[in-house]
């Protein structure tokens, strides 16, 4: 087998946000030459590779031109031109995750159909072309409230999701293709990050638990152990393996789950790339999720997912009332502590709830690590100047 190390092959990364920046850091440890395409000349990746290009990720021509010089192309965000990914694949560029998978995951409606076609447990749902048909169904009593409305495309971090309690709640929703789900009674939210390479090898990280900000609908803390019953964790791991195989996936895949109050596991959604729920493995596991993604897309042996400690990740988001050039307060207090790590994404501008960095805490037990997370959560503040 000829080694791909010691060649000058370029890895193209579509998207230059924090996930891209951490992928660059992992690539820098090896002899991998990453190029990045992003519309924002100030994005986190812009300063960290000499092969940085400015371009619209949904402009098929721009993506084709960028990818044509690469041996392998990957993504750090799903919102990219599928047409261009498919063209690049036809031209012999290795495109991972596969364009078909990105197309499916861009659309929450297609994700739901994939789950039901493969007998994978997910909440009940109905697809709608627009808001009028849904309003009509609610008015006629064919659809009961409360319900969960989700835009099929473009939503993230709770944007594009709305829990509708009253018919008037439908009036403020945009008229876009959507899906409606039954409101699940959630005991806890779990995630599993896994990877599969082109040879079909699979690695699964231990299941993590997620705590959400009550208003922003955004993950505040991710922790390990997850706190869920081991039998439920086992179900999550088995479902994750089935999904990786069912998608014929290559690369990292993060899957979010609900553990319901009546003891069931339901799949919520997935992302075909490194993910917020996997950051804690950067410090807690033998192989980070970023190195794992590289191993998977370059068809290398997958890394070890072994974790020996309890871990927590705290998202550092822009403080309310602060918009403009960023200024971090309290970082030194984290650096002074053993078992505490900080990652700052290098975004120049902050605004309320924008993800600007994260903390990772390690300790001996879930209780201890959560206490540390809660203590440090307010120590670091993301302000504007
Ligand atoms: P996003 O893509 O923005 O992360 P999700 O589909 O994950 O959107 O939904 C965001 C959050 O909304 C979930 O983490 C969960 O807390 C809540 N949620 C989503 N779907 C349901 C549901 N069917 N029932 C109850 N809560 C839900």
GROMACS .gro file of C-alpha atoms and ligand atoms in nm:
model
  412
    1UNK     CA    1   0.000   0.000   0.000
    2UNK     CA    2   0.147   0.335  -0.099
    3UNK     CA    3   0.129   0.592   0.176
    4UNK     CA    4  -0.043   0.924   0.115
    5UNK     CA    5   0.200   1.084   0.357
    6UNK     CA    6   0.489   1.263   0.196
    7UNK     CA    7   0.280   1.378  -0.100
    8UNK     CA    8   0.164   1.732  -0.166
    9UNK     CA    9  -0.205   1.643  -0.197
   10UNK     CA   10  -0.441   1.920  -0.092
   11UNK     CA   11  -0.739   1.868   0.138
   12UNK     CA   12  -1.014   2.118   0.059
   13UNK     CA   13  -1.237   2.227   0.348
   14UNK     CA   14  -1.565   2.400   0.265
   15UNK     CA   15  -1.635   2.647   0.545
   16UNK     CA   16  -1.389   2.842   0.755
   17UNK     CA   17  -1.560   2.860   1.096
   18UNK     CA   18  -1.439   2.721   1.428
   19UNK     CA   19  -1.484   2.361   1.318
   20UNK     CA   20  -1.262   2.429   1.018
   21UNK     CA   21  -1.005   2.599   1.240
   22UNK     CA   22  -0.983   2.298   1.472
   23UNK     CA   23  -0.963   2.069   1.167
   24UNK     CA   24  -0.668   2.279   1.044
   25UNK     CA   25  -0.497   2.234   1.381
   26UNK     CA   26  -0.536   1.856   1.354
   27UNK     CA   27  -0.411   1.859   0.992
   28UNK     CA   28  -0.109   2.069   1.095
   29UNK     CA   29   0.016   1.780   1.310
   30UNK     CA   30   0.043   1.568   0.999
   31UNK     CA   31   0.169   1.615   0.649
   32UNK     CA   32  -0.170   1.727   0.519
   33UNK     CA   33  -0.210   2.047   0.318
   34UNK     CA   34  -0.546   2.208   0.386
   35UNK     CA   35  -0.714   2.475   0.177
   36UNK     CA   36  -1.026   2.656   0.298
   37UNK     CA   37  -1.313   2.829   0.118
   38UNK     CA   38  -1.541   3.069   0.309
   39UNK     CA   39  -1.741   3.381   0.217
   40UNK     CA   40  -1.606   3.579   0.513
   41UNK     CA   41  -1.249   3.711   0.474
   42UNK     CA   42  -1.235   3.748   0.855
   43UNK     CA   43  -1.356   3.394   0.938
   44UNK     CA   44  -1.166   3.187   1.200
   45UNK     CA   45  -0.971   2.988   0.936
   46UNK     CA   46  -0.860   3.292   0.735
   47UNK     CA   47  -0.535   3.339   0.926
   48UNK     CA   48  -0.439   2.975   0.963
   49UNK     CA   49  -0.375   2.850   0.614
   50UNK     CA   50  -0.197   3.018   0.326
   51UNK     CA   51  -0.446   2.837   0.099
   52UNK     CA   52  -0.745   3.042   0.215
   53UNK     CA   53  -0.992   3.158  -0.050
   54UNK     CA   54  -1.296   3.382  -0.026
   55UNK     CA   55  -1.605   3.246  -0.203
   56UNK     CA   56  -1.973   3.163  -0.168
   57UNK     CA   57  -2.021   2.801  -0.056
   58UNK     CA   58  -2.352   2.782  -0.242
   59UNK     CA   59  -2.207   2.909  -0.568
   60UNK     CA   60  -2.152   2.590  -0.767
   61UNK     CA   61  -1.890   2.754  -0.989
   62UNK     CA   62  -1.687   2.882  -0.692
   63UNK     CA   63  -1.697   2.543  -0.515
   64UNK     CA   64  -1.604   2.355  -0.834
   65UNK     CA   65  -1.308   2.587  -0.900
   66UNK     CA   66  -1.188   2.554  -0.539
   67UNK     CA   67  -1.229   2.175  -0.525
   68UNK     CA   68  -1.078   2.100  -0.865
   69UNK     CA   69  -0.724   2.139  -0.729
   70UNK     CA   70  -0.785   1.913  -0.428
   71UNK     CA   71  -0.736   1.538  -0.384
   72UNK     CA   72  -1.007   1.525  -0.115
   73UNK     CA   73  -1.284   1.770  -0.029
   74UNK     CA   74  -1.471   1.783   0.301
   75UNK     CA   75  -1.710   2.020   0.477
   76UNK     CA   76  -1.735   2.187   0.814
   77UNK     CA   77  -2.087   2.319   0.742
   78UNK     CA   78  -2.372   2.150   0.551
   79UNK     CA   79  -2.487   2.457   0.357
   80UNK     CA   80  -2.279   2.402   0.042
   81UNK     CA   81  -2.354   2.345  -0.327
   82UNK     CA   82  -2.442   1.976  -0.368
   83UNK     CA   83  -2.430   2.014  -0.746
   84UNK     CA   84  -2.063   2.115  -0.721
   85UNK     CA   85  -1.982   1.832  -0.477
   86UNK     CA   86  -2.135   1.579  -0.718
   87UNK     CA   87  -1.942   1.727  -1.013
   88UNK     CA   88  -1.615   1.710  -0.820
   89UNK     CA   89  -1.683   1.348  -0.728
   90UNK     CA   90  -1.744   1.267  -1.097
   91UNK     CA   91  -1.411   1.432  -1.179
   92UNK     CA   92  -1.232   1.194  -0.942
   93UNK     CA   93  -1.198   1.416  -0.633
   94UNK     CA   94  -1.274   1.220  -0.316
   95UNK     CA   95  -1.570   1.399  -0.158
   96UNK     CA   96  -1.643   1.300   0.203
   97UNK     CA   97  -1.901   1.312   0.345
   98UNK     CA   98  -2.060   1.183   0.022
   99UNK     CA   99  -2.266   1.445  -0.168
  100UNK     CA  100  -2.579   1.227  -0.131
  101UNK     CA  101  -2.540   1.228   0.246
  102UNK     CA  102  -2.492   1.604   0.260
  103UNK     CA  103  -2.804   1.647   0.043
  104UNK     CA  104  -3.004   1.428   0.281
  105UNK     CA  105  -2.877   1.601   0.592
  106UNK     CA  106  -2.935   1.952   0.454
  107UNK     CA  107  -3.305   1.871   0.466
  108UNK     CA  108  -3.465   1.770   0.799
  109UNK     CA  109  -3.757   1.624   0.602
  110UNK     CA  110  -3.527   1.385   0.410
  111UNK     CA  111  -3.353   1.294   0.738
  112UNK     CA  112  -3.689   1.196   0.886
  113UNK     CA  113  -3.773   0.989   0.576
  114UNK     CA  114  -3.437   0.813   0.602
  115UNK     CA  115  -3.511   0.724   0.966
  116UNK     CA  116  -3.859   0.590   0.890
  117UNK     CA  117  -3.753   0.400   0.576
  118UNK     CA  118  -3.484   0.227   0.783
  119UNK     CA  119  -3.716   0.153   1.077
  120UNK     CA  120  -3.506   0.380   1.300
  121UNK     CA  121  -3.699   0.531   1.593
  122UNK     CA  122  -3.783   0.901   1.561
  123UNK     CA  123  -4.074   1.121   1.668
  124UNK     CA  124  -4.389   1.115   1.453
  125UNK     CA  125  -4.384   1.375   1.177
  126UNK     CA  126  -4.568   1.519   0.877
  127UNK     CA  127  -4.412   1.718   0.593
  128UNK     CA  128  -4.568   2.040   0.460
  129UNK     CA  129  -4.482   2.248   0.154
  130UNK     CA  130  -4.564   2.572   0.335
  131UNK     CA  131  -4.737   2.727   0.633
  132UNK     CA  132  -5.084   2.767   0.474
  133UNK     CA  133  -5.155   2.394   0.456
  134UNK     CA  134  -5.044   2.354   0.817
  135UNK     CA  135  -5.266   2.644   0.931
  136UNK     CA  136  -5.558   2.485   0.749
  137UNK     CA  137  -5.495   2.146   0.915
  138UNK     CA  138  -5.480   2.310   1.259
  139UNK     CA  139  -5.793   2.517   1.191
  140UNK     CA  140  -5.982   2.203   1.079
  141UNK     CA  141  -5.865   2.007   1.383
  142UNK     CA  142  -5.667   1.763   1.169
  143UNK     CA  143  -5.346   1.860   1.347
  144UNK     CA  144  -5.343   1.901   1.726
  145UNK     CA  145  -5.147   2.152   1.934
  146UNK     CA  146  -4.893   2.170   2.086
  147UNK     CA  147  -4.668   2.076   1.794
  148UNK     CA  148  -4.306   2.127   1.699
  149UNK     CA  149  -4.253   2.317   1.374
  150UNK     CA  150  -3.918   2.287   1.194
  151UNK     CA  151  -3.797   2.450   0.878
  152UNK     CA  152  -3.679   2.168   0.648
  153UNK     CA  153  -3.367   2.362   0.551
  154UNK     CA  154  -3.131   2.620   0.696
  155UNK     CA  155  -3.201   2.595   1.071
  156UNK     CA  156  -2.933   2.549   1.336
  157UNK     CA  157  -2.887   2.615   1.709
  158UNK     CA  158  -3.264   2.627   1.755
  159UNK     CA  159  -3.320   2.877   1.471
  160UNK     CA  160  -3.578   2.723   1.243
  161UNK     CA  161  -3.745   2.536   1.532
  162UNK     CA  162  -4.057   2.653   1.713
  163UNK     CA  163  -4.282   2.490   1.970
  164UNK     CA  164  -4.633   2.603   1.879
  165UNK     CA  165  -4.875   2.603   2.174
  166UNK     CA  166  -5.155   2.824   2.032
  167UNK     CA  167  -5.290   2.868   1.676
  168UNK     CA  168  -5.163   3.231   1.679
  169UNK     CA  169  -4.812   3.091   1.712
  170UNK     CA  170  -4.841   2.980   1.348
  171UNK     CA  171  -4.881   3.341   1.231
  172UNK     CA  172  -4.521   3.436   1.304
  173UNK     CA  173  -4.366   3.139   1.120
  174UNK     CA  174  -4.212   3.182   0.775
  175UNK     CA  175  -4.382   3.028   0.472
  176UNK     CA  176  -4.117   2.768   0.387
  177UNK     CA  177  -4.122   2.388   0.342
  178UNK     CA  178  -4.141   2.249   0.694
  179UNK     CA  179  -4.203   1.945   0.903
  180UNK     CA  180  -4.425   1.912   1.203
  181UNK     CA  181  -4.331   1.679   1.484
  182UNK     CA  182  -4.517   1.565   1.791
  183UNK     CA  183  -4.388   1.732   2.108
  184UNK     CA  184  -4.170   1.474   2.282
  185UNK     CA  185  -4.157   1.459   2.659
  186UNK     CA  186  -3.778   1.466   2.692
  187UNK     CA  187  -3.600   1.324   2.996
  188UNK     CA  188  -3.255   1.405   2.860
  189UNK     CA  189  -3.082   1.489   2.535
  190UNK     CA  190  -2.795   1.266   2.426
  191UNK     CA  191  -2.550   1.264   2.139
  192UNK     CA  192  -2.318   1.011   1.985
  193UNK     CA  193  -2.023   1.102   1.765
  194UNK     CA  194  -1.901   0.824   1.540
  195UNK     CA  195  -1.681   0.783   1.235
  196UNK     CA  196  -1.659   0.545   0.942
  197UNK     CA  197  -1.382   0.523   0.683
  198UNK     CA  198  -1.411   0.407   0.323
  199UNK     CA  199  -1.298   0.058   0.426
  200UNK     CA  200  -1.608   0.040   0.646
  201UNK     CA  201  -1.430   0.053   0.984
  202UNK     CA  202  -1.639   0.224   1.252
  203UNK     CA  203  -1.537   0.402   1.574
  204UNK     CA  204  -1.791   0.532   1.824
  205UNK     CA  205  -1.716   0.775   2.106
  206UNK     CA  206  -1.896   0.725   2.437
  207UNK     CA  207  -2.245   0.878   2.454
  208UNK     CA  208  -2.259   1.235   2.590
  209UNK     CA  209  -2.538   1.427   2.766
  210UNK     CA  210  -2.641   1.779   2.663
  211UNK     CA  211  -2.793   2.062   2.867
  212UNK     CA  212  -2.965   2.343   2.681
  213UNK     CA  213  -3.002   2.714   2.749
  214UNK     CA  214  -3.372   2.757   2.838
  215UNK     CA  215  -3.436   3.053   2.603
  216UNK     CA  216  -3.166   3.039   2.336
  217UNK     CA  217  -3.243   2.671   2.256
  218UNK     CA  218  -2.866   2.625   2.229
  219UNK     CA  219  -2.644   2.368   2.400
  220UNK     CA  220  -2.482   2.516   2.711
  221UNK     CA  221  -2.300   2.217   2.857
  222UNK     CA  222  -2.205   1.878   2.710
  223UNK     CA  223  -2.097   1.616   2.961
  224UNK     CA  224  -1.954   1.268   2.990
  225UNK     CA  225  -2.067   1.034   3.134
  226UNK     CA  226  -2.407   1.116   2.990
  227UNK     CA  227  -2.598   1.033   3.308
  228UNK     CA  228  -2.832   0.801   3.113
  229UNK     CA  229  -2.900   0.439   3.198
  230UNK     CA  230  -2.631   0.212   3.043
  231UNK     CA  231  -2.900   0.013   2.859
  232UNK     CA  232  -3.019   0.334   2.690
  233UNK     CA  233  -2.661   0.428   2.605
  234UNK     CA  234  -2.622   0.087   2.447
  235UNK     CA  235  -2.929   0.151   2.230
  236UNK     CA  236  -2.781   0.487   2.125
  237UNK     CA  237  -2.455   0.320   2.025
  238UNK     CA  238  -2.633   0.047   1.829
  239UNK     CA  239  -2.853   0.298   1.646
  240UNK     CA  240  -2.548   0.512   1.567
  241UNK     CA  241  -2.373   0.215   1.411
  242UNK     CA  242  -2.684   0.132   1.206
  243UNK     CA  243  -2.703   0.493   1.082
  244UNK     CA  244  -2.334   0.505   0.985
  245UNK     CA  245  -2.379   0.182   0.790
  246UNK     CA  246  -2.722   0.272   0.650
  247UNK     CA  247  -2.585   0.597   0.508
  248UNK     CA  248  -2.272   0.422   0.382
  249UNK     CA  249  -2.114   0.720   0.553
  250UNK     CA  250  -1.751   0.826   0.525
  251UNK     CA  251  -1.629   1.080   0.780
  252UNK     CA  252  -1.747   1.188   1.119
  253UNK     CA  253  -2.117   1.181   1.202
  254UNK     CA  254  -2.277   1.340   1.509
  255UNK     CA  255  -2.623   1.215   1.598
  256UNK     CA  256  -2.856   1.377   1.851
  257UNK     CA  257  -3.109   1.170   2.046
  258UNK     CA  258  -3.393   1.221   2.292
  259UNK     CA  259  -3.426   0.987   2.590
  260UNK     CA  260  -3.800   1.018   2.657
  261UNK     CA  261  -3.971   1.020   2.996
  262UNK     CA  262  -4.135   0.688   2.906
  263UNK     CA  263  -3.798   0.520   2.857
  264UNK     CA  264  -3.756   0.529   2.477
  265UNK     CA  265  -3.470   0.650   2.260
  266UNK     CA  266  -3.568   0.865   1.960
  267UNK     CA  267  -3.329   0.998   1.698
  268UNK     CA  268  -3.357   1.375   1.658
  269UNK     CA  269  -3.112   1.479   1.386
  270UNK     CA  270  -2.759   1.434   1.256
  271UNK     CA  271  -2.462   1.632   1.126
  272UNK     CA  272  -2.203   1.480   0.886
  273UNK     CA  273  -1.897   1.654   1.034
  274UNK     CA  274  -1.726   1.743   1.362
  275UNK     CA  275  -1.984   1.881   1.604
  276UNK     CA  276  -2.023   2.084   1.921
  277UNK     CA  277  -2.118   1.768   2.112
  278UNK     CA  278  -1.776   1.616   2.031
  279UNK     CA  279  -1.551   1.900   2.146
  280UNK     CA  280  -1.484   1.747   2.485
  281UNK     CA  281  -1.305   1.457   2.318
  282UNK     CA  282  -1.033   1.705   2.214
  283UNK     CA  283  -0.902   1.683   2.570
  284UNK     CA  284  -1.080   1.376   2.709
  285UNK     CA  285  -1.019   1.110   2.444
  286UNK     CA  286  -0.705   0.960   2.294
  287UNK     CA  287  -0.809   1.083   1.947
  288UNK     CA  288  -0.989   1.416   1.898
  289UNK     CA  289  -1.299   1.428   1.677
  290UNK     CA  290  -1.103   1.642   1.429
  291UNK     CA  291  -0.821   1.392   1.393
  292UNK     CA  292  -1.087   1.120   1.372
  293UNK     CA  293  -1.259   1.302   1.084
  294UNK     CA  294  -0.924   1.330   0.901
  295UNK     CA  295  -0.854   0.962   0.957
  296UNK     CA  296  -1.199   0.868   0.826
  297UNK     CA  297  -1.195   1.083   0.511
  298UNK     CA  298  -0.835   0.988   0.427
  299UNK     CA  299  -0.923   0.618   0.479
  300UNK     CA  300  -0.664   0.574   0.754
  301UNK     CA  301  -0.694   0.351   1.062
  302UNK     CA  302  -0.950   0.513   1.296
  303UNK     CA  303  -0.826   0.647   1.629
  304UNK     CA  304  -0.894   0.532   1.982
  305UNK     CA  305  -1.213   0.669   2.144
  306UNK     CA  306  -1.099   0.567   2.489
  307UNK     CA  307  -1.184   0.813   2.768
  308UNK     CA  308  -1.062   0.768   3.127
  309UNK     CA  309  -1.200   1.082   3.292
  310UNK     CA  310  -1.528   1.263   3.342
  311UNK     CA  311  -1.545   1.563   3.110
  312UNK     CA  312  -1.761   1.868   3.043
  313UNK     CA  313  -1.766   2.124   2.763
  314UNK     CA  314  -1.910   2.470   2.821
  315UNK     CA  315  -1.994   2.685   2.519
  316UNK     CA  316  -1.867   3.043   2.550
  317UNK     CA  317  -2.125   3.258   2.375
  318UNK     CA  318  -2.153   3.633   2.330
  319UNK     CA  319  -2.301   3.799   2.642
  320UNK     CA  320  -2.641   3.967   2.609
  321UNK     CA  321  -2.612   4.342   2.557
  322UNK     CA  322  -2.272   4.311   2.386
  323UNK     CA  323  -2.223   4.349   2.011
  324UNK     CA  324  -1.906   4.453   1.829
  325UNK     CA  325  -1.530   4.379   1.847
  326UNK     CA  326  -1.478   4.101   2.100
  327UNK     CA  327  -1.304   4.120   2.437
  328UNK     CA  328  -1.274   3.817   2.668
  329UNK     CA  329  -1.288   3.858   3.046
  330UNK     CA  330  -1.166   3.596   3.296
  331UNK     CA  331  -0.960   3.369   3.069
  332UNK     CA  332  -0.662   3.376   3.310
  333UNK     CA  333  -0.871   3.217   3.587
  334UNK     CA  334  -0.932   2.914   3.363
  335UNK     CA  335  -0.567   2.890   3.262
  336UNK     CA  336  -0.465   2.889   3.630
  337UNK     CA  337  -0.667   2.572   3.696
  338UNK     CA  338  -0.548   2.214   3.640
  339UNK     CA  339  -0.783   2.010   3.423
  340UNK     CA  340  -0.932   2.319   3.258
  341UNK     CA  341  -0.880   2.406   2.890
  342UNK     CA  342  -0.999   2.694   2.678
  343UNK     CA  343  -1.046   2.717   2.302
  344UNK     CA  344  -1.115   3.060   2.149
  345UNK     CA  345  -1.237   3.055   1.791
  346UNK     CA  346  -1.076   3.379   1.678
  347UNK     CA  347  -1.397   3.550   1.563
  348UNK     CA  348  -1.342   3.925   1.562
  349UNK     CA  349  -1.702   4.031   1.629
  350UNK     CA  350  -1.934   3.917   1.907
  351UNK     CA  351  -2.311   3.938   1.940
  352UNK     CA  352  -2.551   3.782   2.192
  353UNK     CA  353  -2.537   3.401   2.191
  354UNK     CA  354  -2.281   3.382   1.908
  355UNK     CA  355  -2.055   3.080   1.971
  356UNK     CA  356  -1.712   3.234   2.037
  357UNK     CA  357  -1.522   2.956   2.212
  358UNK     CA  358  -1.556   2.678   2.466
  359UNK     CA  359  -1.413   2.543   2.788
  360UNK     CA  360  -1.332   2.180   2.855
  361UNK     CA  361  -1.309   2.057   3.212
  362UNK     CA  362  -1.179   1.718   3.323
  363UNK     CA  363  -1.228   1.557   3.665
  364UNK     CA  364  -1.286   1.222   3.833
  365UNK     CA  365  -1.667   1.215   3.844
  366UNK     CA  366  -1.966   1.362   3.661
  367UNK     CA  367  -2.067   1.548   3.976
  368UNK     CA  368  -1.721   1.706   4.017
  369UNK     CA  369  -1.687   1.799   3.652
  370UNK     CA  370  -2.036   1.952   3.637
  371UNK     CA  371  -1.961   2.156   3.951
  372UNK     CA  372  -1.645   2.284   3.782
  373UNK     CA  373  -1.837   2.360   3.461
  374UNK     CA  374  -2.100   2.560   3.650
  375UNK     CA  375  -1.828   2.747   3.842
  376UNK     CA  376  -1.638   2.843   3.528
  377UNK     CA  377  -1.942   2.903   3.310
  378UNK     CA  378  -1.972   3.261   3.434
  379UNK     CA  379  -1.599   3.320   3.495
  380UNK     CA  380  -1.528   3.374   3.128
  381UNK     CA  381  -1.744   3.648   2.975
  382UNK     CA  382  -1.757   3.737   2.607
  383UNK     CA  383  -1.794   4.115   2.590
  384UNK     CA  384  -1.757   4.383   2.325
  385UNK     CA  385  -1.504   4.660   2.364
  386LIG     P1  386  -3.132   2.252   1.557
  386LIG     O1  387  -3.103   2.196   1.422
  386LIG     O2  388  -3.156   2.400   1.554
  386LIG     O3  389  -3.037   2.208   1.664
  386LIG     P2  390  -3.322   2.058   1.661
  386LIG     O4  391  -3.408   1.984   1.567
  386LIG     O5  392  -3.208   1.984   1.722
  386LIG     O6  393  -3.275   2.194   1.592
  386LIG     O7  394  -3.410   2.117   1.779
  386LIG     C1  395  -3.356   2.204   1.876
  386LIG     C2  396  -3.406   2.166   2.013
  386LIG     O8  397  -3.549   2.178   2.020
  386LIG     C3  398  -3.377   2.022   2.053
  386LIG     O9  399  -3.247   2.005   2.101
  386LIG     C4  400  -3.485   1.999   2.159
  386LIG    O10  401  -3.446   2.059   2.282
  386LIG     C5  402  -3.603   2.076   2.104
  386LIG     N1  403  -3.687   1.985   2.022
  386LIG     C6  404  -3.668   1.955   1.891
  386LIG     N2  405  -3.761   1.865   1.848
  386LIG     C7  406  -3.841   1.840   1.953
  386LIG     C8  407  -3.958   1.756   1.972
  386LIG     N3  408  -4.010   1.684   1.873
  386LIG     N4  409  -4.015   1.756   2.096
  386LIG     C9  410  -3.964   1.830   2.196
  386LIG     N5  411  -3.857   1.912   2.185
  386LIG    C10  412  -3.795   1.917   2.065
   0.00000   0.00000   0.00000
